[in-house]
């Protein structure tokens, strides 16, 4: 199980420090989930500093450019993340796609570049409400997953990626997909992975669910078949609610 927190554009350096001082990993868990936090890039050094007293949390970046350096004002490169000892990077979050024009082709470039620099991409896929109402969920997920896999193709030692199914209509809306919806979508994603990579490699790729995950619904979602964890936005901003979701991840079941 993986429990990941996406802070989006919240928690500047001081606030990140304060979160991590207050966050207490739950104790006495049967199986400890892996915990990742994606702070804003500027808060990463402060978060890293605060983490020295709070092991067990890994840090990631919310975005990066695919180029190593160059005239890309406002962007952050993979080597810059590596220099900050960052290991994980979100790619293709729906907010990047919707507000910053990130395309499937950009996702392919970012996944490829992340892997080339030794970073582990957590690539987000998911349909909009309109696509869902048009009955295009499967088609959209297939197209997005294929672009992620194109970026990972030829990567030595396996694809090295993680996926997050984040239906756009469930992000920040308070509307959560049911465990049945999530299982079905994850099954589709797993099917596309298996077609491209074969069953064995497909089984190794964690698929997280994201979209209005809260302490009250986290356990049910993580117990659903084919769900390997959650990516949490709003509810990851408060140390207590995030800890409650991490605790819920200790009883979950792995894909099989
Ligand atoms: C997210 O930002 O990835 C997310 C799932 O947000 P929220 O939990 O707020 O819906």
CSV table of C-alpha atoms and ligand atoms in Angstrom, one decimal:
chain,number,residue,atom,x,y,z
A,1,UNK,CA,0.0,0.0,0.0
A,2,UNK,CA,1.1,3.5,-0.8
A,3,UNK,CA,-0.4,6.6,0.7
A,4,UNK,CA,0.6,9.8,-1.1
A,5,UNK,CA,-0.2,13.4,-0.3
A,6,UNK,CA,-0.3,16.1,-3.0
A,7,UNK,CA,-0.2,19.4,-1.3
A,8,UNK,CA,-0.8,21.3,-4.6
A,9,UNK,CA,-0.1,25.1,-4.1
A,10,UNK,CA,-0.4,24.9,-0.3
A,11,UNK,CA,2.2,24.8,2.6
A,12,UNK,CA,5.1,27.2,1.9
A,13,UNK,CA,8.4,26.4,3.6
A,14,UNK,CA,7.3,27.5,7.1
A,15,UNK,CA,4.0,25.8,6.9
A,16,UNK,CA,5.6,22.6,5.5
A,17,UNK,CA,7.9,22.5,8.5
A,18,UNK,CA,5.0,23.0,10.9
A,19,UNK,CA,3.0,20.2,9.2
A,20,UNK,CA,5.9,17.7,9.5
A,21,UNK,CA,6.5,18.7,13.2
A,22,UNK,CA,2.8,17.9,13.9
A,23,UNK,CA,2.5,14.8,11.7
A,24,UNK,CA,2.8,11.6,13.7
A,25,UNK,CA,2.9,8.4,11.8
A,26,UNK,CA,0.3,6.0,13.3
A,27,UNK,CA,1.7,3.4,15.6
A,28,UNK,CA,1.0,-0.4,15.9
A,29,UNK,CA,0.0,-0.8,12.2
A,30,UNK,CA,-0.1,-4.4,10.9
A,31,UNK,CA,1.6,-3.5,7.7
A,32,UNK,CA,3.0,0.0,7.3
A,33,UNK,CA,2.0,1.7,4.0
A,34,UNK,CA,4.7,3.6,2.1
A,35,UNK,CA,4.1,7.3,2.7
A,36,UNK,CA,5.0,9.9,0.0
A,37,UNK,CA,4.4,13.7,0.3
A,38,UNK,CA,4.5,16.0,-2.7
A,39,UNK,CA,5.1,19.5,-1.4
A,40,UNK,CA,5.4,22.6,-3.6
A,41,UNK,CA,9.0,22.6,-5.0
A,42,UNK,CA,10.0,25.6,-2.9
A,43,UNK,CA,9.1,23.8,0.3
A,44,UNK,CA,11.1,20.7,-0.4
A,45,UNK,CA,14.3,21.8,1.4
A,46,UNK,CA,12.3,22.8,4.5
A,47,UNK,CA,10.3,19.6,4.4
A,48,UNK,CA,13.5,17.6,4.0
A,49,UNK,CA,15.0,19.4,7.0
A,50,UNK,CA,11.9,18.7,9.2
A,51,UNK,CA,11.9,15.1,8.1
A,52,UNK,CA,15.2,14.3,9.8
A,53,UNK,CA,13.2,13.8,12.9
A,54,UNK,CA,10.3,12.1,11.2
A,55,UNK,CA,11.5,9.0,9.2
A,56,UNK,CA,9.2,7.0,7.1
A,57,UNK,CA,8.0,9.8,4.8
A,58,UNK,CA,9.5,10.2,1.3
A,59,UNK,CA,9.3,13.4,-0.6
A,60,UNK,CA,8.4,14.0,-4.3
A,61,UNK,CA,7.9,16.9,-6.7
A,62,UNK,CA,4.5,17.8,-8.2
A,63,UNK,CA,6.0,18.5,-11.6
A,64,UNK,CA,9.2,18.9,-13.7
A,65,UNK,CA,10.2,19.8,-17.2
A,66,UNK,CA,11.6,17.0,-19.4
A,67,UNK,CA,14.7,18.9,-20.4
A,68,UNK,CA,17.8,18.9,-18.4
A,69,UNK,CA,18.4,22.7,-18.6
A,70,UNK,CA,17.7,25.6,-20.9
A,71,UNK,CA,15.6,28.6,-21.6
A,72,UNK,CA,12.4,27.5,-19.9
A,73,UNK,CA,11.5,30.3,-17.5
A,74,UNK,CA,9.7,29.1,-14.3
A,75,UNK,CA,10.5,25.4,-14.9
A,76,UNK,CA,12.3,22.9,-12.8
A,77,UNK,CA,14.6,20.2,-14.3
A,78,UNK,CA,15.1,16.6,-13.3
A,79,UNK,CA,18.7,17.1,-12.2
A,80,UNK,CA,17.5,19.9,-9.9
A,81,UNK,CA,15.2,17.4,-8.2
A,82,UNK,CA,17.9,14.8,-8.0
A,83,UNK,CA,20.2,17.4,-6.4
A,84,UNK,CA,17.5,17.9,-3.7
A,85,UNK,CA,17.5,14.1,-3.2
A,86,UNK,CA,14.0,13.8,-4.6
A,87,UNK,CA,13.1,10.4,-5.8
A,88,UNK,CA,9.4,10.7,-6.8
A,89,UNK,CA,7.7,13.0,-9.3
A,90,UNK,CA,4.0,13.5,-10.2
A,91,UNK,CA,3.4,13.5,-13.9
A,92,UNK,CA,0.2,14.5,-15.8
A,93,UNK,CA,-1.9,15.5,-12.9
A,94,UNK,CA,-5.3,16.7,-14.2
A,95,UNK,CA,-4.7,20.2,-12.9
A,96,UNK,CA,-1.5,20.4,-15.0
A,97,UNK,CA,-3.4,19.1,-18.0
A,98,UNK,CA,-6.4,21.4,-17.5
A,99,UNK,CA,-4.7,24.7,-16.4
A,100,UNK,CA,-1.2,24.4,-18.0
A,101,UNK,CA,-2.0,22.6,-21.2
A,102,UNK,CA,0.0,19.5,-20.4
A,103,UNK,CA,-0.7,17.0,-23.2
A,104,UNK,CA,-0.4,13.2,-23.5
A,105,UNK,CA,2.8,13.8,-25.5
A,106,UNK,CA,4.3,15.9,-22.7
A,107,UNK,CA,3.4,13.1,-20.3
A,108,UNK,CA,5.4,10.7,-22.5
A,109,UNK,CA,8.4,13.0,-22.5
A,110,UNK,CA,8.2,13.6,-18.7
A,111,UNK,CA,8.0,9.9,-17.9
A,112,UNK,CA,10.9,9.1,-20.2
A,113,UNK,CA,13.0,12.0,-18.7
A,114,UNK,CA,12.2,11.1,-15.1
A,115,UNK,CA,13.3,7.5,-15.6
A,116,UNK,CA,16.4,8.5,-17.4
A,117,UNK,CA,17.3,10.6,-14.4
A,118,UNK,CA,16.6,7.9,-11.9
A,119,UNK,CA,13.3,9.4,-10.7
A,120,UNK,CA,10.2,7.4,-10.1
A,121,UNK,CA,7.2,8.9,-11.9
A,122,UNK,CA,3.7,8.7,-10.4
A,123,UNK,CA,1.7,9.3,-13.6
A,124,UNK,CA,-2.0,10.4,-13.2
A,125,UNK,CA,-4.7,9.4,-15.6
A,126,UNK,CA,-8.5,9.8,-15.4
A,127,UNK,CA,-11.5,10.9,-17.4
A,128,UNK,CA,-13.5,14.1,-17.2
A,129,UNK,CA,-17.2,14.1,-16.3
A,130,UNK,CA,-18.1,14.7,-19.9
A,131,UNK,CA,-16.0,11.8,-21.1
A,132,UNK,CA,-17.6,9.6,-18.4
A,133,UNK,CA,-21.1,10.6,-19.4
A,134,UNK,CA,-20.2,9.9,-23.0
A,135,UNK,CA,-19.3,6.3,-22.0
A,136,UNK,CA,-15.6,6.9,-23.0
A,137,UNK,CA,-13.9,6.0,-19.7
A,138,UNK,CA,-12.1,2.9,-21.1
A,139,UNK,CA,-11.0,4.6,-24.2
A,140,UNK,CA,-9.6,7.7,-22.4
A,141,UNK,CA,-7.8,5.6,-19.8
A,142,UNK,CA,-6.3,3.4,-22.5
A,143,UNK,CA,-5.0,6.4,-24.5
A,144,UNK,CA,-3.5,8.0,-21.4
A,145,UNK,CA,-1.9,4.8,-20.1
A,146,UNK,CA,-0.4,4.0,-23.5
A,147,UNK,CA,1.3,7.4,-23.5
A,148,UNK,CA,2.7,6.8,-20.0
A,149,UNK,CA,4.0,3.4,-21.2
A,150,UNK,CA,5.5,4.9,-24.3
A,151,UNK,CA,7.7,7.1,-22.0
A,152,UNK,CA,8.7,4.0,-20.0
A,153,UNK,CA,9.4,1.8,-23.0
A,154,UNK,CA,12.9,0.4,-23.2
A,155,UNK,CA,13.7,1.4,-19.6
A,156,UNK,CA,16.2,-1.1,-18.3
A,157,UNK,CA,15.0,-3.1,-15.3
A,158,UNK,CA,11.3,-2.8,-15.9
A,159,UNK,CA,9.0,0.2,-16.4
A,160,UNK,CA,9.7,1.7,-12.9
A,161,UNK,CA,6.5,3.6,-12.9
A,162,UNK,CA,3.4,4.0,-10.7
A,163,UNK,CA,0.0,5.1,-11.9
A,164,UNK,CA,-2.8,7.0,-10.2
A,165,UNK,CA,-6.4,6.8,-11.4
A,166,UNK,CA,-7.8,10.2,-10.7
A,167,UNK,CA,-11.2,10.7,-12.3
A,168,UNK,CA,-11.3,14.5,-12.9
A,169,UNK,CA,-14.9,14.8,-11.6
A,170,UNK,CA,-13.8,13.5,-8.2
A,171,UNK,CA,-10.8,15.8,-7.6
A,172,UNK,CA,-11.4,18.5,-5.1
A,173,UNK,CA,-15.2,18.1,-5.5
A,174,UNK,CA,-16.0,16.0,-2.5
A,175,UNK,CA,-17.5,13.4,-4.9
A,176,UNK,CA,-15.7,10.1,-4.6
A,177,UNK,CA,-15.9,7.2,-7.0
A,178,UNK,CA,-17.3,4.1,-5.3
A,179,UNK,CA,-15.0,1.2,-4.6
A,180,UNK,CA,-16.7,-0.7,-7.4
A,181,UNK,CA,-16.1,2.2,-9.9
A,182,UNK,CA,-12.5,2.4,-8.8
A,183,UNK,CA,-12.0,-1.4,-9.0
A,184,UNK,CA,-13.4,-1.5,-12.5
A,185,UNK,CA,-11.3,1.4,-13.8
A,186,UNK,CA,-8.2,-0.1,-12.2
A,187,UNK,CA,-9.0,-3.4,-13.8
A,188,UNK,CA,-9.1,-1.7,-17.2
A,189,UNK,CA,-5.8,0.0,-16.5
A,190,UNK,CA,-4.3,-3.3,-15.4
A,191,UNK,CA,-5.6,-4.8,-18.6
A,192,UNK,CA,-3.9,-2.2,-20.8
A,193,UNK,CA,-0.7,-2.7,-18.8
A,194,UNK,CA,-0.9,-6.4,-19.4
A,195,UNK,CA,-1.5,-6.1,-23.1
A,196,UNK,CA,1.6,-3.9,-23.5
A,197,UNK,CA,3.9,-5.4,-20.9
A,198,UNK,CA,2.6,-8.9,-20.2
A,199,UNK,CA,0.8,-10.0,-17.1
A,200,UNK,CA,3.9,-10.4,-14.9
A,201,UNK,CA,5.2,-6.9,-15.3
A,202,UNK,CA,1.7,-5.4,-15.3
A,203,UNK,CA,1.1,-6.9,-11.8
A,204,UNK,CA,4.2,-5.1,-10.5
A,205,UNK,CA,2.9,-1.6,-11.3
A,206,UNK,CA,1.1,0.0,-8.4
A,207,UNK,CA,-2.2,1.7,-9.2
A,208,UNK,CA,-3.4,4.3,-6.7
A,209,UNK,CA,-6.8,5.9,-6.6
A,210,UNK,CA,-7.2,9.7,-6.1
A,211,UNK,CA,-10.2,11.9,-5.9
A,212,UNK,CA,-11.7,13.3,-2.6
A,213,UNK,CA,-10.1,10.6,-0.4
A,214,UNK,CA,-10.8,11.3,3.2
A,215,UNK,CA,-10.3,9.5,6.5
A,216,UNK,CA,-13.9,8.2,6.3
A,217,UNK,CA,-13.7,6.6,2.9
A,218,UNK,CA,-10.0,5.7,2.7
A,219,UNK,CA,-10.2,2.2,4.1
A,220,UNK,CA,-13.0,1.1,1.9
A,221,UNK,CA,-11.2,2.4,-1.2
A,222,UNK,CA,-7.9,0.7,-0.2
A,223,UNK,CA,-9.7,-2.6,0.4
A,224,UNK,CA,-11.1,-2.6,-3.1
A,225,UNK,CA,-9.5,-5.2,-5.5
A,226,UNK,CA,-6.8,-3.8,-7.7
A,227,UNK,CA,-6.2,-0.8,-5.5
A,228,UNK,CA,-2.6,-0.4,-4.3
A,229,UNK,CA,-3.0,2.9,-2.4
A,230,UNK,CA,-4.3,6.4,-2.6
A,231,UNK,CA,-3.2,9.8,-3.8
A,232,UNK,CA,-4.8,12.4,-1.5
A,233,UNK,CA,-5.1,16.2,-2.2
A,234,UNK,CA,-7.2,18.3,0.2
A,235,UNK,CA,-7.2,15.8,3.1
A,236,UNK,CA,-3.4,15.5,3.1
A,237,UNK,CA,-3.1,19.2,4.1
A,238,UNK,CA,-3.9,18.5,7.7
A,239,UNK,CA,-1.5,16.3,9.7
A,240,UNK,CA,-4.2,14.5,11.7
A,241,UNK,CA,-6.4,13.7,8.7
A,242,UNK,CA,-3.4,12.6,6.7
A,243,UNK,CA,-2.3,10.3,9.6
A,244,UNK,CA,-5.8,8.8,9.7
A,245,UNK,CA,-5.6,8.0,6.0
A,246,UNK,CA,-2.1,6.4,6.5
A,247,UNK,CA,-3.6,4.3,9.3
A,248,UNK,CA,-6.4,3.2,7.0
A,249,UNK,CA,-3.8,2.0,4.6
A,250,UNK,CA,-2.4,-0.5,7.0
A,251,UNK,CA,-5.3,-2.9,6.7
A,252,UNK,CA,-5.6,-2.8,2.9
A,253,UNK,CA,-5.1,-5.6,0.4
A,254,UNK,CA,-2.6,-5.8,-2.4
A,255,UNK,CA,-3.5,-6.5,-6.0
A,256,UNK,CA,-3.4,-10.1,-6.8
B,1,LIG,C1,-5.2,15.3,-6.1
B,1,LIG,O1,-4.9,16.5,-6.0
B,1,LIG,O2,-4.5,14.5,-6.6
B,1,LIG,C2,-6.5,14.9,-5.4
B,1,LIG,C3,-6.9,13.7,-5.5
B,1,LIG,O3,-7.2,15.9,-4.8
B,1,LIG,P1,-8.4,15.7,-3.7
B,1,LIG,O4,-8.1,14.6,-2.8
B,1,LIG,O5,-8.5,17.1,-3.0
B,1,LIG,O6,-9.6,15.4,-4.5
